[in-house]
Coordinates of C-alpha atoms in Angstrom, one line a residue:
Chain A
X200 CA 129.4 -99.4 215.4
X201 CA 132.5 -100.7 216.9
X202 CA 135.2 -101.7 214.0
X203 CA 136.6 -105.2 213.7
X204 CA 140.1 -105.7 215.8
X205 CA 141.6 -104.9 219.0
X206 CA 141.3 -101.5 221.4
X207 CA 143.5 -100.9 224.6
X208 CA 142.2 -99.9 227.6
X209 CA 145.3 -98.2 229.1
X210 CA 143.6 -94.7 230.3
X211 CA 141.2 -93.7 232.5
X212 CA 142.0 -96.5 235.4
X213 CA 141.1 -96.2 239.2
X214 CA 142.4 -98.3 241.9
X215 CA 141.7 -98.4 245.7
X216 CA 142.9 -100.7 248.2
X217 CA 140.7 -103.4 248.9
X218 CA 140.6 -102.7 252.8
X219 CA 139.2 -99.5 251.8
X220 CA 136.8 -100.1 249.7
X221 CA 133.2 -101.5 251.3
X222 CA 131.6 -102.6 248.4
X223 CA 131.9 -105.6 246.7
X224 CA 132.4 -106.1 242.7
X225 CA 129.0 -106.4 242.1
X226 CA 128.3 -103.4 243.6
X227 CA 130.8 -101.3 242.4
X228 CA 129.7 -102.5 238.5
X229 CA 126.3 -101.8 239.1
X230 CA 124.5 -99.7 241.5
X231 CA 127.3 -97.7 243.3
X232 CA 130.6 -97.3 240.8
X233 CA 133.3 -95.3 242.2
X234 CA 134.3 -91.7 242.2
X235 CA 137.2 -89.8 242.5
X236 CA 136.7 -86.7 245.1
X237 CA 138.5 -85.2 248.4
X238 CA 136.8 -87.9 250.5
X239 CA 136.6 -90.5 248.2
X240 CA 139.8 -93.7 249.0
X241 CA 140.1 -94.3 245.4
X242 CA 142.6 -92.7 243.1
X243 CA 143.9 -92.4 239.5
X244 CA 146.0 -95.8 238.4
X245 CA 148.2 -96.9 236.0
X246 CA 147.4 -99.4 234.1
X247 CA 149.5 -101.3 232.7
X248 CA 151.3 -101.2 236.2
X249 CA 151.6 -102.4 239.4
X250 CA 149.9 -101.1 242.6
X251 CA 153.3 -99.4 243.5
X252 CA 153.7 -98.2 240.3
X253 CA 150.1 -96.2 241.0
X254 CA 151.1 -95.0 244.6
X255 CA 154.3 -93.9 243.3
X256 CA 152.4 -91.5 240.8
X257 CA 150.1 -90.4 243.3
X258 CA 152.5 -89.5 245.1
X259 CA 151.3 -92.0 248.3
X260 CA 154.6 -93.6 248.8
X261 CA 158.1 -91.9 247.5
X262 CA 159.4 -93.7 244.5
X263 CA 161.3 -96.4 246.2
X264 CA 164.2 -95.8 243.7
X265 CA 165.5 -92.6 245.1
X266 CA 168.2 -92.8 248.1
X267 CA 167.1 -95.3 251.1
X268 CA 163.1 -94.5 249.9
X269 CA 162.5 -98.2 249.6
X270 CA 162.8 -98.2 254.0
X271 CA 160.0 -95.8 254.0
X272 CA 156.8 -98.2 252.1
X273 CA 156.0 -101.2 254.2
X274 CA 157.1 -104.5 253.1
X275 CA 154.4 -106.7 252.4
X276 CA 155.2 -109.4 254.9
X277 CA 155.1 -106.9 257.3
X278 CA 151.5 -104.8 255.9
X279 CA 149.8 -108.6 254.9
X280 CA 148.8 -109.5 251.6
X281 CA 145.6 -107.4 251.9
X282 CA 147.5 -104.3 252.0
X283 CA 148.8 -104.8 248.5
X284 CA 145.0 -106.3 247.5
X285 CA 143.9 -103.7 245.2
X286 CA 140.8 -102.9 243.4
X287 CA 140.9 -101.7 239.9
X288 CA 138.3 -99.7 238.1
X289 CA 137.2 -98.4 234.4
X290 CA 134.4 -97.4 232.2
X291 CA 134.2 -98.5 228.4
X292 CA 132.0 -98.7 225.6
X293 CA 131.7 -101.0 222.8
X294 CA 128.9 -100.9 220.5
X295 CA 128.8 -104.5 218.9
X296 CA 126.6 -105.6 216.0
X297 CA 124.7 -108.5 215.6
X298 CA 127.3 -111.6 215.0
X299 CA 129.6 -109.7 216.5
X300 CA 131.8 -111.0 219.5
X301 CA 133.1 -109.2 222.1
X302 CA 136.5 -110.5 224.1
X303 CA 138.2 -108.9 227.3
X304 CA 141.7 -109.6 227.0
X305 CA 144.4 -109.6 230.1
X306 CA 148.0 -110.4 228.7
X307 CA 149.2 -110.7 232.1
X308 CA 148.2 -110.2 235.8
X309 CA 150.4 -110.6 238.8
X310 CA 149.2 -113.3 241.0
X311 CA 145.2 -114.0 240.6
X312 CA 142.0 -111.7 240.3
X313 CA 138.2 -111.4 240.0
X314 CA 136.7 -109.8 237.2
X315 CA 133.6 -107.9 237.7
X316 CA 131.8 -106.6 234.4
X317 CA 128.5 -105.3 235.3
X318 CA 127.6 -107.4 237.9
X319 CA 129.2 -110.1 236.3
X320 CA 131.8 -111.8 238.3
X321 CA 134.7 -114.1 236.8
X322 CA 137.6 -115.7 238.6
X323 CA 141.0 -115.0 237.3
X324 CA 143.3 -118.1 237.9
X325 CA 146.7 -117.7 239.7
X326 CA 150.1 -117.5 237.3
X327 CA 151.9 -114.2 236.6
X328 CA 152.7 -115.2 232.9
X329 CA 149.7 -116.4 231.5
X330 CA 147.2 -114.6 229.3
X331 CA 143.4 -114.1 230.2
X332 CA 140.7 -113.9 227.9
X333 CA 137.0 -113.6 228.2
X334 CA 133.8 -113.8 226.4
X335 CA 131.9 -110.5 227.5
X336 CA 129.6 -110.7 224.4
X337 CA 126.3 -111.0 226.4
X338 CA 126.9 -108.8 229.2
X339 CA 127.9 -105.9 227.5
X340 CA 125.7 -103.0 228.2
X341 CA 125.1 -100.5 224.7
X342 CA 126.4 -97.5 226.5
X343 CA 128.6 -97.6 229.5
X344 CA 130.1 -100.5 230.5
X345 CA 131.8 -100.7 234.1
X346 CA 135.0 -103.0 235.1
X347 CA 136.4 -104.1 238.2
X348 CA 139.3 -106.3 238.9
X349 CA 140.5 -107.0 242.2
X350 CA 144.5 -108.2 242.2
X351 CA 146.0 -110.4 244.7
X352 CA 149.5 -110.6 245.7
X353 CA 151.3 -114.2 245.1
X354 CA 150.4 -116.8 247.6
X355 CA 153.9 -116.6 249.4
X356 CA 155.4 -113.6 248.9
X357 CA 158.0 -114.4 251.4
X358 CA 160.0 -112.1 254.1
X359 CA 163.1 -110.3 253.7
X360 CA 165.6 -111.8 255.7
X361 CA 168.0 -108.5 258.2
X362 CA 170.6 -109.6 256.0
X363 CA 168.8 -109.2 252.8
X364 CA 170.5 -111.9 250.2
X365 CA 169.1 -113.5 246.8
X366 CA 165.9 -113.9 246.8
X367 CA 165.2 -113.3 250.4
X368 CA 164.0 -115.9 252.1
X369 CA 163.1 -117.7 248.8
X370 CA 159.4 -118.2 249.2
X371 CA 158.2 -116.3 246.5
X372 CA 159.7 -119.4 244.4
X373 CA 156.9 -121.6 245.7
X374 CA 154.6 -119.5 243.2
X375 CA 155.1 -119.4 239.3
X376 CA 156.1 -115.4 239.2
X377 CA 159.2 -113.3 238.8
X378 CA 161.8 -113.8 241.9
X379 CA 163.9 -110.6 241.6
X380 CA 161.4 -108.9 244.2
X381 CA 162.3 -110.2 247.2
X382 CA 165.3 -108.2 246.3
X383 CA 169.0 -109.5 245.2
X384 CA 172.3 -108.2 245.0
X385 CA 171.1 -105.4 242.4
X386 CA 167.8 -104.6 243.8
X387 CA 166.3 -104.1 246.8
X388 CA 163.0 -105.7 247.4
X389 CA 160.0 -104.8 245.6
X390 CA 157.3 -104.2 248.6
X391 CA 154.1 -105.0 246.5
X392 CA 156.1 -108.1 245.0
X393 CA 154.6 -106.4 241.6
X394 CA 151.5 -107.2 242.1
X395 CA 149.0 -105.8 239.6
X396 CA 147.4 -105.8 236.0
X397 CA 151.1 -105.5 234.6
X398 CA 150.9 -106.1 230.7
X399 CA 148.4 -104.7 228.6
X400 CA 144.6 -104.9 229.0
X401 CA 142.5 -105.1 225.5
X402 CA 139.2 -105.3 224.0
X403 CA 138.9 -107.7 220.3
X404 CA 136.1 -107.2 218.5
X405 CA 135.4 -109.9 215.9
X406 CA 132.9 -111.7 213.7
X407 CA 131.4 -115.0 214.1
X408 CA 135.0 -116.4 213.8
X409 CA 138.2 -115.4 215.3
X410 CA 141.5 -116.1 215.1
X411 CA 143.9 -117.3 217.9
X412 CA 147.5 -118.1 218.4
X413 CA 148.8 -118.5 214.7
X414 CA 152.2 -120.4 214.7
X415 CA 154.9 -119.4 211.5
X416 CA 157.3 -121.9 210.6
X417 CA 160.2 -121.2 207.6
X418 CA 162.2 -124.4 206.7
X419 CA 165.1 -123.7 204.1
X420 CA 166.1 -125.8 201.1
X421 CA 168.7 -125.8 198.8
X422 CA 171.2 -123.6 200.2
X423 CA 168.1 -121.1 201.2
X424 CA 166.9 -120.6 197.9
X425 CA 163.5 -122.9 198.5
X426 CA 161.8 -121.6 201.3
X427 CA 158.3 -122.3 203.2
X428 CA 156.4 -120.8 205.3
X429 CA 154.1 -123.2 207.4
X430 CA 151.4 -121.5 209.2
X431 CA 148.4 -123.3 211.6
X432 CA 146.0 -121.3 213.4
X433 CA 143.3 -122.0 215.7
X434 CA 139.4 -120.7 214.7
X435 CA 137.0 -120.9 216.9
X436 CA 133.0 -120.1 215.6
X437 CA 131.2 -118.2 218.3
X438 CA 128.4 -118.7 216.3
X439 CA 125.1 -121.0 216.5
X440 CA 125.5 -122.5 212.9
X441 CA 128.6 -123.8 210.6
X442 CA 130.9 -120.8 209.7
X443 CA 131.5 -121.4 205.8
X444 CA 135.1 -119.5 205.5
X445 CA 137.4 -118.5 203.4
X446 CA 140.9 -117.7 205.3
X447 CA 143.6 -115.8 203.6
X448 CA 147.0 -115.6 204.1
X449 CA 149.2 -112.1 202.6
X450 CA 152.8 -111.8 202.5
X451 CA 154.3 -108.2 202.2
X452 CA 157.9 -107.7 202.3
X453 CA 158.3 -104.2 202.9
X454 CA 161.0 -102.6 201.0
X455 CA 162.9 -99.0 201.5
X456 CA 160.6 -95.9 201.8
X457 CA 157.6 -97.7 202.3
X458 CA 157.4 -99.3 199.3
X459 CA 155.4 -102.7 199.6
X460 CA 156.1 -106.1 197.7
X461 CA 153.0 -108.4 197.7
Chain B
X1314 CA 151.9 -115.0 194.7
X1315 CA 152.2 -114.2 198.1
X1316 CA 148.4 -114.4 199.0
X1317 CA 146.9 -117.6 199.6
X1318 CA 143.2 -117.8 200.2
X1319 CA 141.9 -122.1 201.5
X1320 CA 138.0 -122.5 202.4
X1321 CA 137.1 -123.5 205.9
X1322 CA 134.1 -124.8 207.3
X1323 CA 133.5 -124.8 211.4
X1324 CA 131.4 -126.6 213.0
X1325 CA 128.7 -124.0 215.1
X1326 CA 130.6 -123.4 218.9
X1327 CA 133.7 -125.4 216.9
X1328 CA 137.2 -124.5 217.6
X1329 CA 139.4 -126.6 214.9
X1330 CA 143.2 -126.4 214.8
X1331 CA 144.3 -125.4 210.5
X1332 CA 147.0 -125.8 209.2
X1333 CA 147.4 -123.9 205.8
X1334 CA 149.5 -125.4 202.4
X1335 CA 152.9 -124.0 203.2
X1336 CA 154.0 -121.1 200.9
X1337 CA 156.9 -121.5 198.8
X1338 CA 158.8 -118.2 198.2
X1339 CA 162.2 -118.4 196.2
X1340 CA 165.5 -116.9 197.7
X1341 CA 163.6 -115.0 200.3
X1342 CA 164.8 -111.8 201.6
X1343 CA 166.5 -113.5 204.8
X1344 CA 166.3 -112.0 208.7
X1345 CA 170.1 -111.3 210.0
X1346 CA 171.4 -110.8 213.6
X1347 CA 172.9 -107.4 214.3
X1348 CA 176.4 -107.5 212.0
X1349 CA 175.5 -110.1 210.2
X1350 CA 172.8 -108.7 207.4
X1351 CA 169.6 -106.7 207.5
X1352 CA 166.8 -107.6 209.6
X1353 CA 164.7 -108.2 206.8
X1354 CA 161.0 -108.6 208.3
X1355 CA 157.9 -109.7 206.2
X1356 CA 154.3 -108.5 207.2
X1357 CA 152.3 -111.6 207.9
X1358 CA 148.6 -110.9 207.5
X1359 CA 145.6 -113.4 208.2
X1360 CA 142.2 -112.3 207.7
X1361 CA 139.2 -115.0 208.1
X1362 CA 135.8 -113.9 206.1
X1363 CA 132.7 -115.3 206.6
X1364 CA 130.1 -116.2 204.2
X1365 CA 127.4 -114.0 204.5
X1366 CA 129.1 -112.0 206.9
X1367 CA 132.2 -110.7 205.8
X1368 CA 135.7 -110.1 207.4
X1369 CA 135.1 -111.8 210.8
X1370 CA 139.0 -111.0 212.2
X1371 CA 142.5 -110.5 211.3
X1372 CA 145.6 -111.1 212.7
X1373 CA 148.9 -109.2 211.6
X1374 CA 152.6 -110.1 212.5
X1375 CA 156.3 -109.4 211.1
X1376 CA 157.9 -112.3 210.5
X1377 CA 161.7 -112.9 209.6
X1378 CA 162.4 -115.6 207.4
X1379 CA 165.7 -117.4 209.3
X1380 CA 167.0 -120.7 210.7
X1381 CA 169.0 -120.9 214.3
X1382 CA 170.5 -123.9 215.4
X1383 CA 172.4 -124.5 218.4
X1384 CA 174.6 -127.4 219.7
X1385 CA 176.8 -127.9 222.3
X1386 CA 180.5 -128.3 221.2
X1387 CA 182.1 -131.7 222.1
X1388 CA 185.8 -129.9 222.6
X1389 CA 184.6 -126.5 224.4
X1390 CA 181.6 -127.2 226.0
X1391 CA 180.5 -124.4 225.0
X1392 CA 177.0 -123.9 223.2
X1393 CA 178.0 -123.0 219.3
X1394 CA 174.6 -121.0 217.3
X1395 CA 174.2 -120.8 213.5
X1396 CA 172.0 -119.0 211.9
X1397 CA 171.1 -119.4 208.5
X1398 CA 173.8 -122.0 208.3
X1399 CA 176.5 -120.0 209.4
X1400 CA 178.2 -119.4 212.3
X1401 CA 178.3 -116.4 214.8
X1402 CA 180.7 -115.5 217.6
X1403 CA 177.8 -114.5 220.0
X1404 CA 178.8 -111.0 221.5
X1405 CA 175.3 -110.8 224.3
X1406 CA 174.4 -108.5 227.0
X1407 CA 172.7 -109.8 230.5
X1408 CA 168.6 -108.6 230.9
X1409 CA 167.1 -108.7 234.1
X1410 CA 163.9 -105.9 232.9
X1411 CA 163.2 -103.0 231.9
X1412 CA 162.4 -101.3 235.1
X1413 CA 161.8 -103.1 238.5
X1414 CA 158.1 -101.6 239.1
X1415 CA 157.4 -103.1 235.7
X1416 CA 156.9 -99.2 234.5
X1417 CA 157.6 -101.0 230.8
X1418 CA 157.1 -98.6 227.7
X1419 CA 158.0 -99.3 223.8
X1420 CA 160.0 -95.8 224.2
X1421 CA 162.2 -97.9 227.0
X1422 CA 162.4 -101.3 225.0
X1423 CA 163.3 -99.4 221.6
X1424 CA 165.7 -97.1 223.5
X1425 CA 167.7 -100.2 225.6
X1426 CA 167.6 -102.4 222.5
X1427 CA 168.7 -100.1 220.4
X1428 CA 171.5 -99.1 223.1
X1429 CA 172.6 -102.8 222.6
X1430 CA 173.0 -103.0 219.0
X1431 CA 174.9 -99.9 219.0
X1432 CA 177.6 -101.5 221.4
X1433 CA 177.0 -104.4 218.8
X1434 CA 175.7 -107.2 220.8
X1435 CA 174.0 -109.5 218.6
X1436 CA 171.9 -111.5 221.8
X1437 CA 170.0 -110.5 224.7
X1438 CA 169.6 -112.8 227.8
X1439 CA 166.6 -112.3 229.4
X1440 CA 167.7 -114.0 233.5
X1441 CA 165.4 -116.4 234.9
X1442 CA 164.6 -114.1 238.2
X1443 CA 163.0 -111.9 236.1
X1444 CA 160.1 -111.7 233.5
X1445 CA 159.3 -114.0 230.5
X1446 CA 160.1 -110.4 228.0
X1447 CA 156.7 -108.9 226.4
X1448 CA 156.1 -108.6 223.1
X1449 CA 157.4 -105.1 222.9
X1450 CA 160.8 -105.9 223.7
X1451 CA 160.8 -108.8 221.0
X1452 CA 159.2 -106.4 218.4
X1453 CA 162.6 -104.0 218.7
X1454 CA 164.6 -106.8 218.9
X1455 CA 163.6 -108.5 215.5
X1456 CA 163.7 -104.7 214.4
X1457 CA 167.6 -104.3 215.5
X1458 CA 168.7 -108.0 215.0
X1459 CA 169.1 -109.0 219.0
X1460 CA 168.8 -112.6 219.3
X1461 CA 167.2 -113.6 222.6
X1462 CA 168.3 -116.4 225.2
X1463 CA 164.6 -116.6 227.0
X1464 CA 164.9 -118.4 230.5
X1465 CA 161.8 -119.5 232.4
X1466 CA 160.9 -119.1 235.9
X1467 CA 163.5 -121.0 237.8
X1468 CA 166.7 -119.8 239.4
X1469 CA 170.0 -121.7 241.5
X1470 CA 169.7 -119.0 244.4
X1471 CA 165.8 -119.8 244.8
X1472 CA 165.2 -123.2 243.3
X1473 CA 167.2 -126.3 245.2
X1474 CA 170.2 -124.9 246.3
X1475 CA 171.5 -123.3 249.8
X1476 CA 171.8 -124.5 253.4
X1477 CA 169.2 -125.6 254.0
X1478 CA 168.1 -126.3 250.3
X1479 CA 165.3 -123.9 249.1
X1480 CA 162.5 -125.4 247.1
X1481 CA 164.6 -128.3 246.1
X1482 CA 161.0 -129.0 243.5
X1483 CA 160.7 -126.1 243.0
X1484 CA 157.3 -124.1 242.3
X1485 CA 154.4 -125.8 244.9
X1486 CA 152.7 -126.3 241.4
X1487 CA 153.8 -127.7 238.4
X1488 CA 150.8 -127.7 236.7
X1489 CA 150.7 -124.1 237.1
X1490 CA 154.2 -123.8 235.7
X1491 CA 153.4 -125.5 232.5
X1492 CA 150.6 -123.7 231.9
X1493 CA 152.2 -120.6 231.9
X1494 CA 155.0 -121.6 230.1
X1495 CA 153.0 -122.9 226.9
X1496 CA 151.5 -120.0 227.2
X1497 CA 154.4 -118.0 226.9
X1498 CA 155.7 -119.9 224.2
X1499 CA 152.6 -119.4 222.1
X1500 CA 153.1 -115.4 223.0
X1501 CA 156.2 -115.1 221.7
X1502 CA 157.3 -118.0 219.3
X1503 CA 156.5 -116.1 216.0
X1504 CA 159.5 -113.2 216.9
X1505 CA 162.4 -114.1 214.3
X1506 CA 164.7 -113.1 217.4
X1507 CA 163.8 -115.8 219.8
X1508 CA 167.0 -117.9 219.8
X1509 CA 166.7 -120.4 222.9
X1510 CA 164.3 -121.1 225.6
X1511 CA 166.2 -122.2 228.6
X1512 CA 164.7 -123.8 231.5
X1513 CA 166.6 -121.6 234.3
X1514 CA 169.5 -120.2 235.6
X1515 CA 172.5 -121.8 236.7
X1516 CA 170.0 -124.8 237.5
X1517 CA 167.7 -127.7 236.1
X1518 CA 164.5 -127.3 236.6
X1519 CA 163.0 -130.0 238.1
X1520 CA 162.5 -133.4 236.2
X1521 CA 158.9 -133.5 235.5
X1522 CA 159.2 -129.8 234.2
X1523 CA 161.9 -130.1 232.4
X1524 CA 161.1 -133.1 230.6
X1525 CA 158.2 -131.4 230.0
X1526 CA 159.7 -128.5 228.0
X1527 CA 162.2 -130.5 226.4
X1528 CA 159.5 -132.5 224.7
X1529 CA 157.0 -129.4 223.8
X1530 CA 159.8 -127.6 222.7
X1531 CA 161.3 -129.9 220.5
X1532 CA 161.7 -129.3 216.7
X1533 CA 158.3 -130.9 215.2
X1534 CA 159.4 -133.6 213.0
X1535 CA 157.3 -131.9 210.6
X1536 CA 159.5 -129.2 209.7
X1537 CA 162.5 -131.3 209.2
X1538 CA 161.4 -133.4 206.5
X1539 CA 162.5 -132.7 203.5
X1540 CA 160.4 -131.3 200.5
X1541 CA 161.6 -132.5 197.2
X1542 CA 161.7 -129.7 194.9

C-alpha cells in the first residue's frame, strides 16, 4: 500500500539521444523498454540534470569546465536541436488504494517534452520555469510502471557569435528560459543550452482531496504584538461525489533542542 | 491554540479556492535577516481529512512571521527596505546559480548560503540571466536570514538594447512569460526570505509584462486593512 504524500524519482534514470533511439514512446513504455548493455545507445542519467550534465558523467563529453574543454562538445547550433533531443527513461511502482490518486509531478523542464507512461502519451508545454503535474491515477499498472520523457531544446537556442559577447547572438531571449547559456563575460556557452528534466521529478499520493499551492500571509498590529496569519489554499475532489472535509491548520514553533511549541 | 480545524464541502470533480479564519498569535516569535535577530521559523502544517476516508493529504512548510517593505528614497534614489519596521543597511552578494550545468544539490545551496552569511550579507540577488532560485536555495536562505532580490527572465544585454536592438519585446511570447512567472511566484512566495521580485536587469520589461506583474504582485488590499483589536 503506498503511504499518503510525496516520493522522488531521482535514481535509476536512463537517457538516450533521440536520433538514436528507433522506437517511439509508446513503444519504449510498453512492448520494447530499454536496456542498458555493450550494444545498447542508452546510458545511466542524472536526473535532476541536464543532458550534459549525463554525458559529463558518462564520461561522453569532458566536463566542459576544465581548461578550453568547452571547444571539444559541439555547440548546438552547430549539432541541431536534435542532437541535444533526449529521451529519458525510468521504472516505478506505486501501489494505490481505492480513492486514492496518483499525481506525476515535474517542477521544472527545460524547454518542452512528451510524456509517455505506459503507452500513455502527454504533451509537455514549452516554458523552463513552470511546474507540470499530471493525473496518472488510471494508467498506473500494480507492479511496474514504465516512463519516458523526451526533452527538447528551446525553440531558438541561438549561435555563438567568433567574438563571443553577452548573450551571444541573443536569440535564446525570444524563449522564456535562462540567457546565461549562450555564454557571457563569466561563462562560456552552455552547448546543450541546459536542456533537460532540471528540478526535481516526484510522485504525490493523496486521497480523494488534495491540496495545492497554499499562500501564508502575516499582517502585524500594534507594534507586532497582534499578529495573523492568513492562509487560502486550493482543494480540488478527484472524487465522483461531494468530499465532506474537515481541514486543519497546526502551528509549531520549534524551540532549542528539538523541543516543539504547539 | 495554534490548531485550527474549519469543515469543507467540495463539490464531486470541484476545485474551490479556501481561505481559512486568520490565526491570531500574540507577540510571535519574529523571522530576522542575518545580524539583525534569529531566524525564527514556524512549521506550518495542513492536513485535509475526508469523511469516511480519512487523511486525504498534507502539506508542510516553515514559515517566518516578518514584514519587508521597500520604497524608493526621494533624496538618494536609492531603494531603502525595512523589515519588521525597522530599517537595514542592505550588505548583498550578486547570484548568477549554483553551477552552470544546473548540477544543483542542497549540500551546494546550504554550503554557498551559508558562505554568505558568514561574510555577513544579509541579501542575495538572484540576476535575471539566470534561473528563478529553487526551493532549496530559499529553504537555506530563510534558515540563515539571506533576504532575496528575485529577478525574472529579462535582461538589458538580451532584451531591447544593442546595435541593432535585440528583442526590443522581448520573449516571442508573452503569454508564455506570465505563465511561468505566476507560477513561479506561487513556488516560492511562502519563503520568509523572498524580499523583492524585480522584473529584470538593468531593463524594463516590456509594458504589457510588466504591467502585468506590477498588478499580480501588488500588496492585496486584504492584508492591509486594519483589524481592530
Amino acid at each position: 500500500m503506498t503511504e499518503i504524500g510525496k516520493t522522488v524519482l531521482d535514481s535509476g534514470w536512463l537517457a538516450a539521444r533521440s536520433t538514436e533511439v528507433n522506437d517511439d514512446g509508446v513503444k519504449l513504455t510498453t512492448t520494447n523498454p530499454p536496456t542498458l548493455g555493450p550494444q545498447s545507445r542508452w546510458m545511466e542519467a542524472v536526473v535532476p540534470g541536464t543532458v550534459l550534465g549525463t554525458l559529463v558523467k558518462n564520461k561522453s563529453i569532458p566536463d566542459p569546465f576544465y581548461g578550453l574543454e568547452n571547444e571539444a562538445i559541439i555547440d548546438i547550433a552547430d549539432s541541431g536541436r536534435d542532437y541535444y533531443t533526449f529521451w529519458f527513461y525510468k521504472t516505478f511502482q506505486c501501489k494505490r488504494l481505492l480513492n486514492q490518486y496518483v499525481h506525476l509531478n515535474f517542477r521544472a523542464i527545460n524547454y518542452s517534452a512528451e510524456v509517455y507512461l505506459n503507452g500513455h502519451k502527454t504533451v509537455l508545454p514549452k516554458g523552463m520555469f513552470r511546474r507540470h503535474t499530471l493525473d496518472v491515477t488510471d494508467i498506473l499498472h500494480p507492479e511496474k510502471n514504465l516512463l519516458a520523457v523526451i526533452v527538447h531544446p528551446p525553440d531558438h537556442p541561438g549561435t555563438i557569435p567568433a567574438e563571443g559577447g553577452q548573450g551571444g547572438d541573443h536569440e535564446i531571449g525570444k524563449d522564456v528560459a535562462a540567457q546565461y547559456v549562450e555564454g557571457w563575460d563569466w561563462i562560456c556557452p552552455i552547448r546543450d543550452r541546459n536542456t533537460g528534466i532540471w528540478d526535481e521529478v516526484s510522485l504525490t499520493v493523496t486521497g480523494p482531496v488534495r491540496i495545492i499551492d497554499p499562500h501564508l500571509v502575516s499582517t502585524f498590529f500594534d507594534n507586532y504584538k497582534r499578529a495573523y496569519l492568513h492562509v487560502t489554499a486550493e482543494l480540488e475532489n478527484k472524487s465522483s461525489w461531494n468530499a465532506d472535509c474537515s481541514v486543519n491548520i497546526q502551528v509549531t514553533a520549534e524551540l532549542e533542542d528539538g523541543v516543539c511549541l504547539v | 491554540e495554534h490548531v485550527h480545524t474549519e469543515n469543507v464541502i467540495i463539490p464531486a470533480k470541484g476545485h474551490i479556492q479556501h481561505t481559512f479564519n486568520q490565526l491570531f498569535f500574540y507577540k510571535p516569535e519574529l523571522w530576522w535577516p542575518n545580524g539583525m535577530g534569529k531566524q525564527n521559523l514556524y512549521n506550518i502544517l495542513i492536513t485535509v481529512v475526508v469523511k469516511e476516508f480519512g487523511e486525504s493529504d498534507s502539506w508542510m512548510q516553515p514559515f517566518g512571521f516578518r514584514k519587508i517593505e521597500s520604497d524608493i528614497d526621494s533624496v538618494t534614489g536609492g531603494r531603502l527596505f525595512k523589515i519588521n519596521g525597522e530599517p537595514i543597511f542592505i550588505r548583498g552578494g550578486n547570484w548568477i546559480l549554483s553551477d552552470g550545468l544546473l548540477r544543483l544539490s542542497k549540500e551546494r545551496y546550504r554550503t554557498d548560503i551559508k558562505f554568505h552569511a558568514d561574510m555577513n550579507m544579509n541579501m542575495i540577488r538572484c540576476w535575471g540571466g539566470g534561473l528563478a532560485e529553487r526551493p532549496d536555495f530559499y529553504h537555506f536562505c530563510d534558515i540563515y536570514g539571506l533576504l532575496v532580490w528575485q529577478e525574472f527572465w529579462i535582461t538589458g544585454d538580451v532584451d531591447g538594447r544593442g546595435v541593432p536592438v535585440s528583442n526590443p519585446n522581448g520573449p516571442l511570447d508573452h503569454d508564455l512569460f506570465m505563465l511561468c512567472a505566476r507560477d513561479t511566484v506561487k513556488l516560492l512566495r511562502n519563503h520568509p526570505s523572498l524580499a523583492l521580485w524585480v522584473g529584470g536587469n538593468e531593463q524594463v520589461p516590456p509594458k504589457d509584462i510588466n504591467e502585468a506583474l506590477q498588478q499580480d504582485l501588488r500588496l492585496h488590499p486584504y492584508f492591509i486593512t486594519q483589524f481592530l483589536s
